[in-house]
Amino acid sequence: MNTEKRTYHHGGLRDALIEAAVLILEEEGIAKMSLRSIARKAGVSQAAPYSHFANKSALLIEVAAFGFSKFSSALENPVASGDTPDDLREHLAKLGVVYVNFAMENKALFQLMFGDALSHISKSETYLKEGERAYNCIDKAVRRLKDEAAATLAAWSMVHGLATLMVDQKINVAPDVGNQVRSILQFLSLK
Amino acid sequence: MNTEKRTYHHGGLRDALIEAAVLILEEEGIAKMSLRSIARKAGVSQAAPYSHFANKSALLIEVAAFGFSKFSSALENPVASGDTPDDLREHLAKLGVVYVNFAMENKALFQLMFGDALSHISKSETYLKEGERAYNCIDKAVRRLKDEAAATLAAWSMVHGLATLMVDQKINVAPDVGNQVRSILQFLSLK
DNA sequence: ACCTGAACACCGTTCAAGT
DNA sequence: ACCTGAACACCGTTCAAGT
């Protein structure tokens, strides 16, 4: 990817560190993603990240922000085909399937995004923006069927609960995740 | 509590370590619960825990097992008053409120119990027993209303999702948690 | 302005040695 | 059998010094 020769000054180290962190997260899991291992992967010294981030958490916020942008893009993909209740219902089911599939295909990233390891530190602009984008996808889809805040929370809770129970290995994951999501969504009534 | 004079051999160090871990978890959070800090709290050397546990995870499994026993006891408390659908529905709602209240009042313990930090290591007898006890409470309550595995998973997912979103600080927690739980459970249809 | 190297105070775990 | 003390390989973070 990077064919340019390395100099003392890296150039785009900030983004390179975020990229390196995402790679370690995918390949080795959250436990192996130390600030030092991120720096090693980016080919710089252990102290170099502190030129671009206040601390490890500040870097991880940007990794989570990347996660939310990827997540939001996936959620924006399925579009309702029409305006009938059946179309809107099908649209919501598809969002649920996308939600749970994202969690299973990006386990460590999903845990970083929705876990509370980062909840005490201040969020970045992009983190907040991408997080809202994801939330709005779900909120809009639900409110076309039932325009109540509690309805969005009910649907989100059900799908998020299934996703976390799967990711955290508290339930067996069915061979067809899509069917499993739809089999519980039949008990979500938005009348 | 312990007025006996300390000797070289502790006596009940195994249980004392689990107790110390629970205390640190409640008072200082999951990040501060190192094996060394647990040993310090129990008044022994850093290597002493290895006489009773293979490693840190083996100790944490017992802490989680304690959590599940506490959780199961709370879930067993509300009993259905009768056999009408309304009684059974009210029983399920009460279980949901107990579930979410437990999560909020034992945040770090709840995260340890349901997170995946411990999912790769082998579980102890008591962990499995207490975990099943909790699951059976929920499963029985749901199946009296709707005798399908998917119904249990739907109800559990919805309540567990709300609990995790609260504990992980992804949603605002209403002043009355009970009302918030009931306001989403109205969208759970077990017809 | 950005990066390095060494240092500090922490970890989990191992192991010879003490009781 | 149970516990200690020292050691090893890690961490996150700081800071003077280099480019």
PDB file of C-alpha atoms in Angstrom, chain A residues 22-166:
ATOM      1  CA  VAL A  22      -8.740  -1.415  13.271  1.00  0.00           C
ATOM      2  CA  LEU A  23      -6.519  -4.127  11.783  1.00  0.00           C
ATOM      3  CA  ILE A  24      -5.382  -5.398  15.188  1.00  0.00           C
ATOM      4  CA  LEU A  25      -8.979  -5.325  16.430  1.00  0.00           C
ATOM      5  CA  GLU A  26     -10.141  -7.485  13.515  1.00  0.00           C
ATOM      6  CA  GLU A  27      -7.181  -9.857  13.454  1.00  0.00           C
ATOM      7  CA  GLU A  28      -6.239 -10.282  17.101  1.00  0.00           C
ATOM      8  CA  GLY A  29      -9.165  -9.002  19.171  1.00  0.00           C
ATOM      9  CA  ILE A  30      -9.681  -6.266  21.713  1.00  0.00           C
ATOM     10  CA  ALA A  31      -7.319  -7.741  24.335  1.00  0.00           C
ATOM     11  CA  LYS A  32      -4.298  -7.533  22.015  1.00  0.00           C
ATOM     12  CA  MET A  33      -5.012  -3.968  20.910  1.00  0.00           C
ATOM     13  CA  SER A  34      -2.555  -2.151  23.146  1.00  0.00           C
ATOM     14  CA  LEU A  35      -1.337   1.326  22.355  1.00  0.00           C
ATOM     15  CA  ARG A  36       2.163  -0.090  22.046  1.00  0.00           C
ATOM     16  CA  SER A  37       1.086  -2.806  19.591  1.00  0.00           C
ATOM     17  CA  ILE A  38      -0.733  -0.185  17.513  1.00  0.00           C
ATOM     18  CA  ALA A  39       2.432   1.913  17.412  1.00  0.00           C
ATOM     19  CA  ARG A  40       4.518  -1.146  16.439  1.00  0.00           C
ATOM     20  CA  LYS A  41       2.079  -1.973  13.618  1.00  0.00           C
ATOM     21  CA  ALA A  42       2.352   1.609  12.355  1.00  0.00           C
ATOM     22  CA  GLY A  43       6.145   1.370  12.555  1.00  0.00           C
ATOM     23  CA  VAL A  44       6.698   4.120  15.114  1.00  0.00           C
ATOM     24  CA  SER A  45       7.890   4.330  18.700  1.00  0.00           C
ATOM     25  CA  GLN A  46       5.572   3.665  21.648  1.00  0.00           C
ATOM     26  CA  ALA A  47       5.433   7.369  22.501  1.00  0.00           C
ATOM     27  CA  ALA A  48       4.648   8.589  18.986  1.00  0.00           C
ATOM     28  CA  PRO A  49       0.833   8.281  19.337  1.00  0.00           C
ATOM     29  CA  TYR A  50       0.940  10.980  22.014  1.00  0.00           C
ATOM     30  CA  SER A  51       1.798  13.543  19.320  1.00  0.00           C
ATOM     31  CA  HIS A  52      -1.684  12.960  17.842  1.00  0.00           C
ATOM     32  CA  PHE A  53      -3.890  11.691  20.678  1.00  0.00           C
ATOM     33  CA  ALA A  54      -4.177  12.724  24.322  1.00  0.00           C
ATOM     34  CA  ASN A  55      -4.252   9.088  25.385  1.00  0.00           C
ATOM     35  CA  LYS A  56      -5.314   5.595  24.334  1.00  0.00           C
ATOM     36  CA  SER A  57      -9.025   6.337  24.817  1.00  0.00           C
ATOM     37  CA  ALA A  58      -8.878   9.308  22.456  1.00  0.00           C
ATOM     38  CA  LEU A  59      -7.521   7.014  19.730  1.00  0.00           C
ATOM     39  CA  LEU A  60     -10.139   4.349  20.465  1.00  0.00           C
ATOM     40  CA  ILE A  61     -12.916   6.938  20.122  1.00  0.00           C
ATOM     41  CA  GLU A  62     -11.818   7.421  16.515  1.00  0.00           C
ATOM     42  CA  VAL A  63     -11.768   3.658  15.962  1.00  0.00           C
ATOM     43  CA  ALA A  64     -15.334   3.523  17.305  1.00  0.00           C
ATOM     44  CA  ALA A  65     -16.261   6.468  15.065  1.00  0.00           C
ATOM     45  CA  PHE A  66     -14.958   4.502  12.077  1.00  0.00           C
ATOM     46  CA  GLY A  67     -17.108   1.606  13.275  1.00  0.00           C
ATOM     47  CA  PHE A  68     -20.229   3.753  13.452  1.00  0.00           C
ATOM     48  CA  SER A  69     -19.634   5.140   9.966  1.00  0.00           C
ATOM     49  CA  LYS A  70     -19.328   1.600   8.580  1.00  0.00           C
ATOM     50  CA  PHE A  71     -22.414   0.593  10.574  1.00  0.00           C
ATOM     51  CA  SER A  72     -24.463   3.587   9.410  1.00  0.00           C
ATOM     52  CA  SER A  73     -23.616   2.948   5.773  1.00  0.00           C
ATOM     53  CA  ALA A  74     -24.796  -0.646   6.126  1.00  0.00           C
ATOM     54  CA  LEU A  75     -28.055   0.472   7.756  1.00  0.00           C
ATOM     55  CA  GLU A  76     -28.738   3.047   5.043  1.00  0.00           C
ATOM     56  CA  ASN A  77     -28.511   0.422   2.324  1.00  0.00           C
ATOM     57  CA  PRO A  78     -31.892  -1.337   2.632  1.00  0.00           C
ATOM     58  CA  VAL A  79     -34.593   1.082   1.468  1.00  0.00           C
ATOM     59  CA  ALA A  80     -38.333   0.605   1.884  1.00  0.00           C
ATOM     60  CA  SER A  81     -39.841  -0.420  -1.443  1.00  0.00           C
ATOM     61  CA  GLY A  82     -43.217   1.202  -0.783  1.00  0.00           C
ATOM     62  CA  ASP A  83     -45.504   2.752   1.801  1.00  0.00           C
ATOM     63  CA  THR A  84     -47.784  -0.135   2.711  1.00  0.00           C
ATOM     64  CA  PRO A  85     -47.487  -1.463   6.286  1.00  0.00           C
ATOM     65  CA  ASP A  86     -46.051  -4.684   4.856  1.00  0.00           C
ATOM     66  CA  ASP A  87     -43.315  -2.788   3.001  1.00  0.00           C
ATOM     67  CA  LEU A  88     -42.431  -0.780   6.115  1.00  0.00           C
ATOM     68  CA  ARG A  89     -42.452  -3.911   8.236  1.00  0.00           C
ATOM     69  CA  GLU A  90     -40.158  -5.666   5.768  1.00  0.00           C
ATOM     70  CA  HIS A  91     -37.838  -2.657   5.771  1.00  0.00           C
ATOM     71  CA  LEU A  92     -37.575  -2.841   9.573  1.00  0.00           C
ATOM     72  CA  ALA A  93     -36.864  -6.583   9.451  1.00  0.00           C
ATOM     73  CA  LYS A  94     -34.065  -5.969   6.953  1.00  0.00           C
ATOM     74  CA  LEU A  95     -32.542  -3.332   9.234  1.00  0.00           C
ATOM     75  CA  GLY A  96     -32.625  -5.858  12.071  1.00  0.00           C
ATOM     76  CA  VAL A  97     -30.816  -8.438   9.970  1.00  0.00           C
ATOM     77  CA  VAL A  98     -28.200  -5.872   8.922  1.00  0.00           C
ATOM     78  CA  TYR A  99     -27.742  -4.847  12.580  1.00  0.00           C
ATOM     79  CA  VAL A 100     -27.122  -8.372  13.838  1.00  0.00           C
ATOM     80  CA  ASN A 101     -24.978  -9.362  10.852  1.00  0.00           C
ATOM     81  CA  PHE A 102     -22.785  -6.308  11.405  1.00  0.00           C
ATOM     82  CA  ALA A 103     -22.335  -7.291  15.051  1.00  0.00           C
ATOM     83  CA  MET A 104     -21.344 -10.858  14.153  1.00  0.00           C
ATOM     84  CA  GLU A 105     -19.016  -9.857  11.328  1.00  0.00           C
ATOM     85  CA  ASN A 106     -17.336  -7.106  13.361  1.00  0.00           C
ATOM     86  CA  LYS A 107     -17.465  -8.533  16.879  1.00  0.00           C
ATOM     87  CA  ALA A 108     -14.596  -6.629  18.482  1.00  0.00           C
ATOM     88  CA  LEU A 109     -15.514  -3.389  16.715  1.00  0.00           C
ATOM     89  CA  PHE A 110     -19.151  -3.768  17.790  1.00  0.00           C
ATOM     90  CA  GLN A 111     -18.068  -4.316  21.407  1.00  0.00           C
ATOM     91  CA  LEU A 112     -15.874  -1.228  21.274  1.00  0.00           C
ATOM     92  CA  MET A 113     -18.728   0.840  19.785  1.00  0.00           C
ATOM     93  CA  PHE A 114     -21.429  -0.265  22.227  1.00  0.00           C
ATOM     94  CA  GLY A 115     -19.441  -1.244  25.315  1.00  0.00           C
ATOM     95  CA  ASP A 116     -18.928   1.232  28.141  1.00  0.00           C
ATOM     96  CA  ALA A 117     -15.133   1.257  28.094  1.00  0.00           C
ATOM     97  CA  LEU A 118     -15.284   4.622  26.295  1.00  0.00           C
ATOM     98  CA  SER A 119     -18.469   6.041  27.803  1.00  0.00           C
ATOM     99  CA  HIS A 120     -16.724   8.199  30.386  1.00  0.00           C
ATOM    100  CA  ILE A 121     -14.510  10.106  27.941  1.00  0.00           C
ATOM    101  CA  SER A 122     -15.520  12.976  25.669  1.00  0.00           C
ATOM    102  CA  LYS A 123     -16.697  12.020  22.182  1.00  0.00           C
ATOM    103  CA  SER A 124     -15.312  13.433  18.936  1.00  0.00           C
ATOM    104  CA  GLU A 125     -17.359  15.259  16.304  1.00  0.00           C
ATOM    105  CA  THR A 126     -17.292  12.357  13.853  1.00  0.00           C
ATOM    106  CA  TYR A 127     -18.178   9.859  16.581  1.00  0.00           C
ATOM    107  CA  LEU A 128     -21.324  11.814  17.477  1.00  0.00           C
ATOM    108  CA  LYS A 129     -22.252  12.444  13.837  1.00  0.00           C
ATOM    109  CA  GLU A 130     -21.884   8.796  12.762  1.00  0.00           C
ATOM    110  CA  GLY A 131     -23.609   7.561  15.892  1.00  0.00           C
ATOM    111  CA  GLU A 132     -26.636   9.763  15.210  1.00  0.00           C
ATOM    112  CA  ARG A 133     -26.720   8.642  11.593  1.00  0.00           C
ATOM    113  CA  ALA A 134     -27.116   5.024  12.723  1.00  0.00           C
ATOM    114  CA  TYR A 135     -29.732   5.922  15.306  1.00  0.00           C
ATOM    115  CA  ASN A 136     -31.779   7.930  12.794  1.00  0.00           C
ATOM    116  CA  CYS A 137     -31.961   4.971  10.396  1.00  0.00           C
ATOM    117  CA  ILE A 138     -33.614   2.859  13.077  1.00  0.00           C
ATOM    118  CA  ASP A 139     -35.763   5.637  14.492  1.00  0.00           C
ATOM    119  CA  LYS A 140     -37.201   6.606  11.089  1.00  0.00           C
ATOM    120  CA  ALA A 141     -37.952   3.014  10.122  1.00  0.00           C
ATOM    121  CA  VAL A 142     -39.814   2.354  13.378  1.00  0.00           C
ATOM    122  CA  ARG A 143     -41.704   5.644  13.468  1.00  0.00           C
ATOM    123  CA  ARG A 144     -43.246   5.064  10.051  1.00  0.00           C
ATOM    124  CA  LEU A 145     -44.976   2.096  11.657  1.00  0.00           C
ATOM    125  CA  LYS A 146     -45.544   3.554  15.134  1.00  0.00           C
ATOM    126  CA  ASP A 147     -44.654   7.160  15.916  1.00  0.00           C
ATOM    127  CA  GLU A 148     -43.639   6.805  19.555  1.00  0.00           C
ATOM    128  CA  ALA A 149     -40.224   7.113  21.210  1.00  0.00           C
ATOM    129  CA  ALA A 150     -40.966   3.957  23.224  1.00  0.00           C
ATOM    130  CA  ALA A 151     -41.543   2.004  19.996  1.00  0.00           C
ATOM    131  CA  THR A 152     -38.062   2.859  18.715  1.00  0.00           C
ATOM    132  CA  LEU A 153     -36.567   1.888  22.068  1.00  0.00           C
ATOM    133  CA  ALA A 154     -38.500  -1.403  22.081  1.00  0.00           C
ATOM    134  CA  ALA A 155     -37.369  -2.393  18.577  1.00  0.00           C
ATOM    135  CA  TRP A 156     -33.801  -1.249  19.159  1.00  0.00           C
ATOM    136  CA  SER A 157     -33.612  -3.071  22.507  1.00  0.00           C
ATOM    137  CA  MET A 158     -34.853  -6.326  20.992  1.00  0.00           C
ATOM    138  CA  VAL A 159     -32.412  -6.298  18.087  1.00  0.00           C
ATOM    139  CA  HIS A 160     -29.507  -4.961  20.156  1.00  0.00           C
ATOM    140  CA  GLY A 161     -30.187  -7.534  22.858  1.00  0.00           C
ATOM    141  CA  LEU A 162     -30.059 -10.379  20.348  1.00  0.00           C
ATOM    142  CA  ALA A 163     -26.862  -8.973  18.837  1.00  0.00           C
ATOM    143  CA  THR A 164     -25.090  -8.679  22.191  1.00  0.00           C
ATOM    144  CA  LEU A 165     -26.248 -12.096  23.401  1.00  0.00           C
ATOM    145  CA  MET A 166     -24.760 -13.558  20.217  1.00  0.00           C
TER     146      MET A 166
END
